[in-house]
PDB file of C-alpha atoms in Angstrom:
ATOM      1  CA  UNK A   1     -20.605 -35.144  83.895  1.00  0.00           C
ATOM      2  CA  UNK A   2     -20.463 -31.799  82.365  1.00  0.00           C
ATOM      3  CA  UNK A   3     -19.393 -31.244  78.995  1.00  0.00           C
ATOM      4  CA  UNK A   4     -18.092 -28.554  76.438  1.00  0.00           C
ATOM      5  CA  UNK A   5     -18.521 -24.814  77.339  1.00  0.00           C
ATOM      6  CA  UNK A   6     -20.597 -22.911  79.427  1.00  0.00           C
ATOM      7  CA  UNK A   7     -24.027 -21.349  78.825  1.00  0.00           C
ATOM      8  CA  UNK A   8     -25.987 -19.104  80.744  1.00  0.00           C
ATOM      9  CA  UNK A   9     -29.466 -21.157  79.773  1.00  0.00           C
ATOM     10  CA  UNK A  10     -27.706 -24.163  81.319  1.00  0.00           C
ATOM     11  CA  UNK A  11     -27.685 -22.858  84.763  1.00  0.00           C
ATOM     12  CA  UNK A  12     -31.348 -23.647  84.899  1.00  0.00           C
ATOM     13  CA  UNK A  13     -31.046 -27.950  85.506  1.00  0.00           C
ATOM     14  CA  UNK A  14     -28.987 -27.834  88.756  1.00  0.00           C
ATOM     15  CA  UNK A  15     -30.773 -25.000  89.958  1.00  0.00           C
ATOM     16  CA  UNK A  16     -34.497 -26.795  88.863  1.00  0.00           C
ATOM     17  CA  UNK A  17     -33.246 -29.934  90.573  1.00  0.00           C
ATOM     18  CA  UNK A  18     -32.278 -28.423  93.719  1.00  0.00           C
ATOM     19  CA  UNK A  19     -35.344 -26.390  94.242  1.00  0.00           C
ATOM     20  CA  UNK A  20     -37.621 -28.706  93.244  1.00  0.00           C
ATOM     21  CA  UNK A  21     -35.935 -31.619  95.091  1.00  0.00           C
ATOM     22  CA  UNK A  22     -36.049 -29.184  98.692  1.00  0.00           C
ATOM     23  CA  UNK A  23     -39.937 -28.329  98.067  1.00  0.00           C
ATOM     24  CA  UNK A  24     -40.650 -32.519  97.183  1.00  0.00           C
ATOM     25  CA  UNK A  25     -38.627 -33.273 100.499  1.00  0.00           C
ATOM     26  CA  UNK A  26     -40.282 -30.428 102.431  1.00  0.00           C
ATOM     27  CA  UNK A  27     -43.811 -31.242 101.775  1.00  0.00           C
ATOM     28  CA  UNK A  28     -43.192 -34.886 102.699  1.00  0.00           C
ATOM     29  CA  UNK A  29     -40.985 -33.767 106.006  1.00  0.00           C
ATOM     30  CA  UNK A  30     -43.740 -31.294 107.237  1.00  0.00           C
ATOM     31  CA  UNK A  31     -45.744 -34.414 106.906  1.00  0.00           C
ATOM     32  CA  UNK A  32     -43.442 -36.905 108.832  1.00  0.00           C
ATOM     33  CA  UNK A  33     -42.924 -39.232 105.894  1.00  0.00           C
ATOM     34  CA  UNK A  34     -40.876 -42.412 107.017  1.00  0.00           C
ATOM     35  CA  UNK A  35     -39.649 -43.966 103.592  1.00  0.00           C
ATOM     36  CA  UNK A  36     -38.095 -47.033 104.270  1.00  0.00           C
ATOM     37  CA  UNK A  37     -34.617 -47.834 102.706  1.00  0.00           C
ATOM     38  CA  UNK A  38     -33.853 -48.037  98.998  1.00  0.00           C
ATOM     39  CA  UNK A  39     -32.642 -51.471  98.811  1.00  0.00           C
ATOM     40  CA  UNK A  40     -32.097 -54.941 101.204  1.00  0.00           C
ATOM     41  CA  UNK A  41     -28.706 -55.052 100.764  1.00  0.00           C
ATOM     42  CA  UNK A  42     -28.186 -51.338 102.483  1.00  0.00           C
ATOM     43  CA  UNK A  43     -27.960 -50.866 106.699  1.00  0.00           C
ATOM     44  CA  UNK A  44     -30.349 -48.757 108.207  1.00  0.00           C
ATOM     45  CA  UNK A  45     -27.771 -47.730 110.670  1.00  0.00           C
ATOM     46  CA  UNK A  46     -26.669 -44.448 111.475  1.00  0.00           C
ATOM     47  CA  UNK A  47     -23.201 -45.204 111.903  1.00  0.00           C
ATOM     48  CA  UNK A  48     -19.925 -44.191 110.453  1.00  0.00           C
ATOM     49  CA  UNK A  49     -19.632 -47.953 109.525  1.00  0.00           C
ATOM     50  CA  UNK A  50     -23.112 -48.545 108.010  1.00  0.00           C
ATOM     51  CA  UNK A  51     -22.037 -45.325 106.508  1.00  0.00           C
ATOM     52  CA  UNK A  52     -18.836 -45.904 104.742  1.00  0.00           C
ATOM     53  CA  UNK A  53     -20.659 -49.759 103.718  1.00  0.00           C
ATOM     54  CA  UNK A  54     -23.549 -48.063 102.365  1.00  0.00           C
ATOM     55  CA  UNK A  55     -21.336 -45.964  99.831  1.00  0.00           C
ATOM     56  CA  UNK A  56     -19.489 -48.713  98.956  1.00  0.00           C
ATOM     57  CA  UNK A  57     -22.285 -50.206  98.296  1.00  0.00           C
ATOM     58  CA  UNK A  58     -23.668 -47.415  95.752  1.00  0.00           C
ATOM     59  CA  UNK A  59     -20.157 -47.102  93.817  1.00  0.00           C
ATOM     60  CA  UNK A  60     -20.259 -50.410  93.042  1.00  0.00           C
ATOM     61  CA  UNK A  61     -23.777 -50.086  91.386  1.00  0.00           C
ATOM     62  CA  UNK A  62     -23.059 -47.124  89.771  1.00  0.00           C
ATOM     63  CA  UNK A  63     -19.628 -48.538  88.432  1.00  0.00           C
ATOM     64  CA  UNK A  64     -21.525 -51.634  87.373  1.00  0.00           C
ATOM     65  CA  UNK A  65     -23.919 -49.753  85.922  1.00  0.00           C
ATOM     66  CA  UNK A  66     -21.477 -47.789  83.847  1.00  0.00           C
ATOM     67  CA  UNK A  67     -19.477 -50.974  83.056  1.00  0.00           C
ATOM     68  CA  UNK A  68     -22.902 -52.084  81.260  1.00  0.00           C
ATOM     69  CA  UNK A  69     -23.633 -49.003  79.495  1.00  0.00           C
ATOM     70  CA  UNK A  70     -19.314 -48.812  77.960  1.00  0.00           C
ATOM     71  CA  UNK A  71     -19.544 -52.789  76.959  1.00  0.00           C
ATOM     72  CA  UNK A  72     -22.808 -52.388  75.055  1.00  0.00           C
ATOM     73  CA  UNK A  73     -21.855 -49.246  73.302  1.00  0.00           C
ATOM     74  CA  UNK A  74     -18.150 -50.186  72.187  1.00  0.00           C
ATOM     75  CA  UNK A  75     -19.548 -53.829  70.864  1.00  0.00           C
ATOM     76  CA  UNK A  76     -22.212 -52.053  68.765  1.00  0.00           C
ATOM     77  CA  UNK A  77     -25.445 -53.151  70.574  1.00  0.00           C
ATOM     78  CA  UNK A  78     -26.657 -49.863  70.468  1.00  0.00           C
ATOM     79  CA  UNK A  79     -30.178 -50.989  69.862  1.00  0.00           C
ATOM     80  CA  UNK A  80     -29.805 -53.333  72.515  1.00  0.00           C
ATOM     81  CA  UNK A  81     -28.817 -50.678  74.655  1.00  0.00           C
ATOM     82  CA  UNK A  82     -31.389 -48.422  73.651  1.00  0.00           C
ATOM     83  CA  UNK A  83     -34.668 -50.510  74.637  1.00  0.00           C
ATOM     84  CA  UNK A  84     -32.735 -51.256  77.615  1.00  0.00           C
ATOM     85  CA  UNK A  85     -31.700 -47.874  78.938  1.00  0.00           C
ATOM     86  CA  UNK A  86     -35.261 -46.895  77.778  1.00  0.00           C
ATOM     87  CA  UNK A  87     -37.221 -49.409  79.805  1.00  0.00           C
ATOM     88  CA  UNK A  88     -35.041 -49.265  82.543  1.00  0.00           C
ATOM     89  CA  UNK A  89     -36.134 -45.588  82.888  1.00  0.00           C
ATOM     90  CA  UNK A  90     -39.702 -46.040  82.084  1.00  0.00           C
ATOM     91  CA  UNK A  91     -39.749 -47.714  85.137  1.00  0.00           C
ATOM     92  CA  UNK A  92     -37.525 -45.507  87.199  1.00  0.00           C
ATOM     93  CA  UNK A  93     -40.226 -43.149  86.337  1.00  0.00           C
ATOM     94  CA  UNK A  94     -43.178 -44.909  87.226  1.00  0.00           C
ATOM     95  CA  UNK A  95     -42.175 -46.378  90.351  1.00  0.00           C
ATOM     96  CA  UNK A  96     -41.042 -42.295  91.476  1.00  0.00           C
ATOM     97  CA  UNK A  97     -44.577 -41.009  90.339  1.00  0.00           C
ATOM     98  CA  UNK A  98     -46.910 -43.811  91.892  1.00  0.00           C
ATOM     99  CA  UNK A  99     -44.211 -43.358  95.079  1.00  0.00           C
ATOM    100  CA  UNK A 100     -44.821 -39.248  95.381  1.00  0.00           C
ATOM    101  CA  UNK A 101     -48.329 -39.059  94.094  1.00  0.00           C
ATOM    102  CA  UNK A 102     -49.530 -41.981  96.624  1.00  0.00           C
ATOM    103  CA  UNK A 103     -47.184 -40.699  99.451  1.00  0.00           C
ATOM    104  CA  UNK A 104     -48.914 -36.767  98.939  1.00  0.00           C
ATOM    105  CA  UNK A 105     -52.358 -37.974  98.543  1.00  0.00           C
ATOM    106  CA  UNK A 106     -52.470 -39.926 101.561  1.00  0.00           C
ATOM    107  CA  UNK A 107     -50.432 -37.353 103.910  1.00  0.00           C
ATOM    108  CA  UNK A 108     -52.126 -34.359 102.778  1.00  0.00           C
ATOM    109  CA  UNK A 109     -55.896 -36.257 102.896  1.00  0.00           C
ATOM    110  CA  UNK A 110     -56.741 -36.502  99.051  1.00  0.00           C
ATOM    111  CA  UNK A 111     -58.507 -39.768  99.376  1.00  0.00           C
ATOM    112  CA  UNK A 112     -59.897 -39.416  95.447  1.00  0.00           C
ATOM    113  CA  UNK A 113     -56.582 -39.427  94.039  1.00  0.00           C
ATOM    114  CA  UNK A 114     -56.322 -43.015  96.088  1.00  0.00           C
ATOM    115  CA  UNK A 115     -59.531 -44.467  94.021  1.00  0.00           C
ATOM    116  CA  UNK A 116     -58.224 -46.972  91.967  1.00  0.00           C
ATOM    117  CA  UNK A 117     -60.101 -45.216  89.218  1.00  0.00           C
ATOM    118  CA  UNK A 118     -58.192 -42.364  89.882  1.00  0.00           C
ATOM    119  CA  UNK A 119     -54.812 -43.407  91.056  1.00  0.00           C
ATOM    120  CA  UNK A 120     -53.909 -45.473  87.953  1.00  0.00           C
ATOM    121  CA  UNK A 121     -54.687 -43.416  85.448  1.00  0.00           C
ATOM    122  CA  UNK A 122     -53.249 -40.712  87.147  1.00  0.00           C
ATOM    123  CA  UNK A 123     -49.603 -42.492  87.923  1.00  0.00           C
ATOM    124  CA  UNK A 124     -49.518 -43.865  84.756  1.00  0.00           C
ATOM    125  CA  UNK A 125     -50.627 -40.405  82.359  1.00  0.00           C
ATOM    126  CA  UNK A 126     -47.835 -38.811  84.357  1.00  0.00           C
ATOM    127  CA  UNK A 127     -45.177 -42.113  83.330  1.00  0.00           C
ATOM    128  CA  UNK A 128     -46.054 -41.641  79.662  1.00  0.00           C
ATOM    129  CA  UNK A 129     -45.878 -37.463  79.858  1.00  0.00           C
ATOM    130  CA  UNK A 130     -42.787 -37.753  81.602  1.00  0.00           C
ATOM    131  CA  UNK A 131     -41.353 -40.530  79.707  1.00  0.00           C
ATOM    132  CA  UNK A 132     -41.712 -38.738  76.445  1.00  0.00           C
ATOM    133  CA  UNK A 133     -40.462 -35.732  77.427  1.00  0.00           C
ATOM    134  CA  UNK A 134     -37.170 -37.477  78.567  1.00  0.00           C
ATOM    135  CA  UNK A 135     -36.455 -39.996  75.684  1.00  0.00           C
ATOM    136  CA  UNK A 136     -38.564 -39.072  72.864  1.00  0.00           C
ATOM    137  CA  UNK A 137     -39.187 -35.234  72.413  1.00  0.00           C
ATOM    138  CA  UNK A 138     -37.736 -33.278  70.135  1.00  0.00           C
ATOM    139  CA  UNK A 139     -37.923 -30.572  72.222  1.00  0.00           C
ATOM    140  CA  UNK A 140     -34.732 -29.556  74.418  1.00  0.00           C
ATOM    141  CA  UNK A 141     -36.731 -27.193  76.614  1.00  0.00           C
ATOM    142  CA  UNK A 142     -39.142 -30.429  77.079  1.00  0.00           C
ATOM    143  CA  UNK A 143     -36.633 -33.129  77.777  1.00  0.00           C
ATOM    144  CA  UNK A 144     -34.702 -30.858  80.487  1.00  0.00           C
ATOM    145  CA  UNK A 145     -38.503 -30.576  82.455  1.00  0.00           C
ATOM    146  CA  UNK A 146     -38.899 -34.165  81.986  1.00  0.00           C
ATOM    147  CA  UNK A 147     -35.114 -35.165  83.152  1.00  0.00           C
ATOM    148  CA  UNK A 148     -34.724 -32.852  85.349  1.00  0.00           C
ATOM    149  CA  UNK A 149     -38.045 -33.743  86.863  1.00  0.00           C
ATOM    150  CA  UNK A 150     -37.446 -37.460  87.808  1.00  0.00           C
ATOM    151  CA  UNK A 151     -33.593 -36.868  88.855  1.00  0.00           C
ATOM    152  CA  UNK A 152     -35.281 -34.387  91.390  1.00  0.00           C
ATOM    153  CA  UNK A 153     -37.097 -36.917  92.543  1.00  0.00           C
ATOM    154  CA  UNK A 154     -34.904 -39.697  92.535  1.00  0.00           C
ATOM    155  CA  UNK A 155     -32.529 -37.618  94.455  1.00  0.00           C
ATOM    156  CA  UNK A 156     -34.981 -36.291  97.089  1.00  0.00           C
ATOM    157  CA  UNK A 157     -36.383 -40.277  97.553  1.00  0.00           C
ATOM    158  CA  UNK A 158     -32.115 -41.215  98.228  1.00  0.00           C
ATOM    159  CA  UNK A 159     -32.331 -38.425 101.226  1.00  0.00           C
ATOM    160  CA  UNK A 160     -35.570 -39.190 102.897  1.00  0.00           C
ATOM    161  CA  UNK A 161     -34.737 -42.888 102.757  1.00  0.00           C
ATOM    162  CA  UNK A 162     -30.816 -43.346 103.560  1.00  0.00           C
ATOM    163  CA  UNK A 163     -29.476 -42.607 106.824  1.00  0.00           C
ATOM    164  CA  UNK A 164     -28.490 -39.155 107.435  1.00  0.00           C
ATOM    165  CA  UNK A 165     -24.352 -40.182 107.604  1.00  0.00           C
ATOM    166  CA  UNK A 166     -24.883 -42.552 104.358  1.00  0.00           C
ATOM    167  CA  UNK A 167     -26.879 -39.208 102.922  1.00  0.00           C
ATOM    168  CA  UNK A 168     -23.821 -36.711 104.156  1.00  0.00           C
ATOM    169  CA  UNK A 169     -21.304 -38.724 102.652  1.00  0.00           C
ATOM    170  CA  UNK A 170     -22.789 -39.587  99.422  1.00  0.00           C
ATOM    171  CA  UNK A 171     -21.882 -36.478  97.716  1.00  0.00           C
ATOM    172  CA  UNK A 172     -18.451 -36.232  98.559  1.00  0.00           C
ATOM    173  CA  UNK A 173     -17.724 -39.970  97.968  1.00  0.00           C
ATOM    174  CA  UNK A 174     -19.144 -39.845  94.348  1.00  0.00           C
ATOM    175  CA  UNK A 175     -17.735 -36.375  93.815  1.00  0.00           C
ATOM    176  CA  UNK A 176     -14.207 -38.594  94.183  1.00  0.00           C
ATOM    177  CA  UNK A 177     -15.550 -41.240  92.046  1.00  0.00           C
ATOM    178  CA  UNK A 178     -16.674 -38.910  89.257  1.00  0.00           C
ATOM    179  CA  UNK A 179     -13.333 -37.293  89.237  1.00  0.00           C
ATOM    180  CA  UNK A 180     -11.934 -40.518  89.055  1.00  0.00           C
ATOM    181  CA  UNK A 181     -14.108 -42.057  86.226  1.00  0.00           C
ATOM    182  CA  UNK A 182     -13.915 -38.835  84.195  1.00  0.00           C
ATOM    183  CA  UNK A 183     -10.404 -38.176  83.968  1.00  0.00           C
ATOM    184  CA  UNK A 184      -8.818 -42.046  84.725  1.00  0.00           C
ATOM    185  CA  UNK A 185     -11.911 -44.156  84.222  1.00  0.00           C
ATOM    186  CA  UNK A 186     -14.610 -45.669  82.280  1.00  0.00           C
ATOM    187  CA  UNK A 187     -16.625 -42.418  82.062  1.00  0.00           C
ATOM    188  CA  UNK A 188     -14.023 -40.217  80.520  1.00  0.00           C
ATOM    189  CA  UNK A 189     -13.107 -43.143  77.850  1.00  0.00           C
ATOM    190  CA  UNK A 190     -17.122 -42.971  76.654  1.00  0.00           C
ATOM    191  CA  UNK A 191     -17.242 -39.306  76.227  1.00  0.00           C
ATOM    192  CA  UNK A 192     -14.174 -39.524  74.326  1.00  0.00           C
ATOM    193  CA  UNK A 193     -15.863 -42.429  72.004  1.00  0.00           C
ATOM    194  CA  UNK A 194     -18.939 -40.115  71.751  1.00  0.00           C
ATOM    195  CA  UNK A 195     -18.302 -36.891  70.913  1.00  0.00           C
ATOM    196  CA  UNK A 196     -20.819 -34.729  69.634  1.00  0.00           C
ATOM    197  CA  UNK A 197     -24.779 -34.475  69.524  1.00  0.00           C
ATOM    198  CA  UNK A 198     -25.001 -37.746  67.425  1.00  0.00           C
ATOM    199  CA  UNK A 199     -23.137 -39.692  70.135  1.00  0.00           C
ATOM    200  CA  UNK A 200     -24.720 -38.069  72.968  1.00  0.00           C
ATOM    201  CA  UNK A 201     -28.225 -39.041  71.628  1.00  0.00           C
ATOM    202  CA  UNK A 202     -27.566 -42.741  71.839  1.00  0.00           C
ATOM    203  CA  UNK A 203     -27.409 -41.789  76.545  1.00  0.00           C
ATOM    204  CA  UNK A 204     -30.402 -39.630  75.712  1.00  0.00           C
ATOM    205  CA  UNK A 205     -32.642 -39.786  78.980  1.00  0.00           C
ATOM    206  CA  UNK A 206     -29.262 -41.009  80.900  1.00  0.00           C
ATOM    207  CA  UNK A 207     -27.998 -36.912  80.068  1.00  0.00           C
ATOM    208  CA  UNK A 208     -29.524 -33.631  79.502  1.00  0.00           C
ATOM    209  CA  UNK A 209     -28.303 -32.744  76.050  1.00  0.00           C
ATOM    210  CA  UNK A 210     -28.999 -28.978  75.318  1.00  0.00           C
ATOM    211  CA  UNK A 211     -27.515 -27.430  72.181  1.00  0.00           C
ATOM    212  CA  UNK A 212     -23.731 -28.208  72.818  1.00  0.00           C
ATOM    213  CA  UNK A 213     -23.891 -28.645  76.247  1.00  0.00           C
ATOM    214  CA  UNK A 214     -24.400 -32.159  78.297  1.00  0.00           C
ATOM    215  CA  UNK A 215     -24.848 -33.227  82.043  1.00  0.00           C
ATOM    216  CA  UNK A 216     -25.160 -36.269  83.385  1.00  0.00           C
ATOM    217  CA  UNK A 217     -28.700 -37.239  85.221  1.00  0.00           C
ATOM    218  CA  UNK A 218     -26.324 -38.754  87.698  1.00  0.00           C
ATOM    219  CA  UNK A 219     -25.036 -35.316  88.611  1.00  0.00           C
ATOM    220  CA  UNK A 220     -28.843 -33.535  88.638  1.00  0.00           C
ATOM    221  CA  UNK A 221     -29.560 -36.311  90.993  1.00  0.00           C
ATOM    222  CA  UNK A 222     -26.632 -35.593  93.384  1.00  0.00           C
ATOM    223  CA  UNK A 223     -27.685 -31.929  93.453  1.00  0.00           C
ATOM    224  CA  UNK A 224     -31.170 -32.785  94.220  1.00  0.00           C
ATOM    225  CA  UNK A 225     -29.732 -34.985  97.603  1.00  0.00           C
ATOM    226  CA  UNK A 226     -28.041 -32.545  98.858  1.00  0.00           C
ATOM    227  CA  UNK A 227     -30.559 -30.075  98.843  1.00  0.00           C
ATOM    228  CA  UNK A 228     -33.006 -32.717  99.935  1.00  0.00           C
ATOM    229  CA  UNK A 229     -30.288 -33.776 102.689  1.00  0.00           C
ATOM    230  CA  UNK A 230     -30.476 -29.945 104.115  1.00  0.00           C
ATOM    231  CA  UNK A 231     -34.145 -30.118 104.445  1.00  0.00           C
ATOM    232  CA  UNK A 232     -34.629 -34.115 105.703  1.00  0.00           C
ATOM    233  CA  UNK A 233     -32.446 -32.997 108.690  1.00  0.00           C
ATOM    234  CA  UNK A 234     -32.712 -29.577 109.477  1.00  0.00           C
ATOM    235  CA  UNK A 235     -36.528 -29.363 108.728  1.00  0.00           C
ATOM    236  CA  UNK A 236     -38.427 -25.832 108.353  1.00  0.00           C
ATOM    237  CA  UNK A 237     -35.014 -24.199 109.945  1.00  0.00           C
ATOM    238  CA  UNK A 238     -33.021 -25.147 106.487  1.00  0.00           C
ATOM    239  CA  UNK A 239     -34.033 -22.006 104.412  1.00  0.00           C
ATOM    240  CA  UNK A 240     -30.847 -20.120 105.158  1.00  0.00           C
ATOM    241  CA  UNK A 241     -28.372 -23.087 105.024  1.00  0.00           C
ATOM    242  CA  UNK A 242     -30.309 -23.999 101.745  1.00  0.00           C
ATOM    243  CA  UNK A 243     -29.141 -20.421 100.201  1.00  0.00           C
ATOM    244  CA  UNK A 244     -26.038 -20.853 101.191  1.00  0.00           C
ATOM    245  CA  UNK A 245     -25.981 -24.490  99.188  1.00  0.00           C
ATOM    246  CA  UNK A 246     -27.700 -23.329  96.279  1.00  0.00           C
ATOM    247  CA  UNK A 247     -25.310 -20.451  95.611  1.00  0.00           C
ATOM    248  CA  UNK A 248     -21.995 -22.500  96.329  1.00  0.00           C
ATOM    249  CA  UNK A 249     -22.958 -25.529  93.952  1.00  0.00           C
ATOM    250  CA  UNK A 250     -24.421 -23.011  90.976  1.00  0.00           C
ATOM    251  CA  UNK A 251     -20.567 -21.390  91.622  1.00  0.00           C
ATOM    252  CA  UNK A 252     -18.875 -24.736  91.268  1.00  0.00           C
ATOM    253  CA  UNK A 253     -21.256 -25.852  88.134  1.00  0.00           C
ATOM    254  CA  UNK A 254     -20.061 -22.074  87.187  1.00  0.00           C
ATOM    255  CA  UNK A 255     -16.584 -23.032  87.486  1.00  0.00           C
ATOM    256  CA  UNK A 256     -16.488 -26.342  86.299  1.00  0.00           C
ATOM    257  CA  UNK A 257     -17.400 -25.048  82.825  1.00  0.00           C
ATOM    258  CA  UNK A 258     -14.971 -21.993  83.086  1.00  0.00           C
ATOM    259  CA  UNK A 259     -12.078 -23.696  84.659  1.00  0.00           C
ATOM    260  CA  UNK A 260     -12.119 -27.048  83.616  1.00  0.00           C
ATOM    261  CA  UNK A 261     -14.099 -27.765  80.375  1.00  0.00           C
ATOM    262  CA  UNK A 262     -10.800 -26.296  78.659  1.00  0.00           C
ATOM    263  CA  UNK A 263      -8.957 -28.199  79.776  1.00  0.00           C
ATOM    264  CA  UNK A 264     -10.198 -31.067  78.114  1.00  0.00           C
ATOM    265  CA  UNK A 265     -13.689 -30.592  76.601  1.00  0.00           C
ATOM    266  CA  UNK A 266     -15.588 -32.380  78.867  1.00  0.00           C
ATOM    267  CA  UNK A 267     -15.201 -32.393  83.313  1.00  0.00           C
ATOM    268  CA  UNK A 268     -16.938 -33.971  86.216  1.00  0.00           C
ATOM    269  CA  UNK A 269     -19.871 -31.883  87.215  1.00  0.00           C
ATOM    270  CA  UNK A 270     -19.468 -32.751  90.936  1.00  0.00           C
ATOM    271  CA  UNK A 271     -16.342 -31.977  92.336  1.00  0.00           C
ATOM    272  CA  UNK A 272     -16.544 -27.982  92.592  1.00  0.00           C
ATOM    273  CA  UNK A 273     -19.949 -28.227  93.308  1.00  0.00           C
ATOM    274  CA  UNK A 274     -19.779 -30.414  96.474  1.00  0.00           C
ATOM    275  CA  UNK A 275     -16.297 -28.768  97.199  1.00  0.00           C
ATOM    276  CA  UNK A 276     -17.752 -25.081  97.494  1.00  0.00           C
ATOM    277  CA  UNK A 277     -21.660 -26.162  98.375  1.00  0.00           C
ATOM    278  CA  UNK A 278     -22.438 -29.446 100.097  1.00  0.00           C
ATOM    279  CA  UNK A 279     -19.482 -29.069 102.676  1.00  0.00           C
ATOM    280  CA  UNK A 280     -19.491 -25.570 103.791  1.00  0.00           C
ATOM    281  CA  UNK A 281     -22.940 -26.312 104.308  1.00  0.00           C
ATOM    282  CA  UNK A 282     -22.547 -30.203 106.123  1.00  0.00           C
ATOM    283  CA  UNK A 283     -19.718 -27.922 108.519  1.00  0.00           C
ATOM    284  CA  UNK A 284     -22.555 -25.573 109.132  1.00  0.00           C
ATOM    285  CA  UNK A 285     -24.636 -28.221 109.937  1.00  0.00           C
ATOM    286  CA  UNK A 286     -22.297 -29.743 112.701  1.00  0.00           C
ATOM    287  CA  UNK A 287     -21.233 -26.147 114.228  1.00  0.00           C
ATOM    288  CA  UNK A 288     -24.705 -25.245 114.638  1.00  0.00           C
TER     289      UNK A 288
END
């Protein structure tokens, strides 16, 4: 979720996430990387059905998730919260690293980084600089590498290991659901609760807080799927239908903060941005 008004710095995190969620999903598709799916409870099947459950599936984590993160804050267990929301990530963090820097040494034949005397150390130097960057710098410029780092991830993981239909629709389903939540929901009650730098600090690691300006990880993960989605499907053929998705969704971001931060102070980062990027390009997709 985007919040207050626009700044030309802040074009940099959904444009960072994209690219760097296509080149993390390119080197593992020139590579034939089969990741298996993210949890039990998801299908595997590349059906309109399995599709459609799938999502369900992921709004009610995310709403439960949410649901956690309002009842916490508004009874005051914000320290609760914090060593929560901070461990939680910690290991959302490791468990991406030891996933791309094990998946990349074995496809690409760098046995030494798979020496246990290398691998651990390795995994685990990269938690710590990472983590610290994201939770506990003081440095904006330094939390957006770190955040925007393991959202790029996380979202290129979500398209290389749900089917492509559950992967297509993802976008546009949450893109209703953050509309929702925002304006009607949970979401849009918390920022209201929240406002200012003081408030956002508490989510710290959960957004990207630069200077006046906030956005959900949520969203920098979305934009890393669907640039991720372009190249788990179409392969080395996705350059041009990736320009076409990075310049639609940087509009939309664009808009959202001219358009719709006034109206309110705060708007969901994913609407415009799927509207004018993801499905132009998914119609693409189907034409061609």
């Amino acid at each position: 979720m985007a919040e207050r008004r626009f700044k030309p710095y802040f074009i940099l995190p959904p444009a960072l996430a994209m690219v760097m969620g296509f080149l993390m999903t390119l080197g593992l598709v020139v590579r034939h990387v089969q990741v298996p799916a993210p949890t039990p409870v998801m299908s595997s099947s590349n059906t309109v059905e399995a599709g459609i459950y799938n999502n369900v599936v992921i709004v009610a984590m995310a709403a439960a998730g949410l649901a956690v993160v309002y009842i916490l804050i508004k009874r005051g267990l914000i320290r609760v919260f914090a060593y929560f929301k901070d461990a939680l990530i910690i290991f959302l963090i490791y468990s991406l690293v030891t996933f791309y820097v094990f998946e990349y040494a074995q496809s690409y034949g760098l046995i030494p980084l798979l020496l246990v005397s290398t691998f651990y150390p390795l995994t685990l130097g990269l938690t710590a600089a990472l983590s610290y960057m994201s939770l506990y710098s003081g440095s904006q410029w330094l939390r957006m590498i770190g955040i925007v780092s393991y959202s790029a991830m996380a979202g290129s993981l979500l398209a290389m290991s749900l089917p492509p239909l559950t992967a297509a629709l993802v976008p546009i389903v949450l893109a209703v659901y953050d509309l929702f939540m925002v304006y009607k929901g949970l979401l849009g009650r918390l920022v209201e609760s929240m406002k200012g730098g003081v408030g956002r600090s508490i989510l710290r690691g959960l957004v990207l807080d630069l200077k006046d300006t906030a956005i959900g990880v949520g969203d920098l993960v979305i934009y890393s799927l669907m640039s991720s989605f372009i190249v788990a499907v179409a392969g080395l053929n996705a350059v041009a239908l990736y320009i076409i998705l990075l310049l639609g969704v940087l509009l939309g971001f664009y808009l959202t903060y001219r358009v719709l931060i006034p109206l309110r102070g705060y708007a969901p980062a994913l609407p415009l941005p799927v509207l004018l990027g993801f499905i132009p390009v998914a119609i693409l997709m189907h034409a061609i």
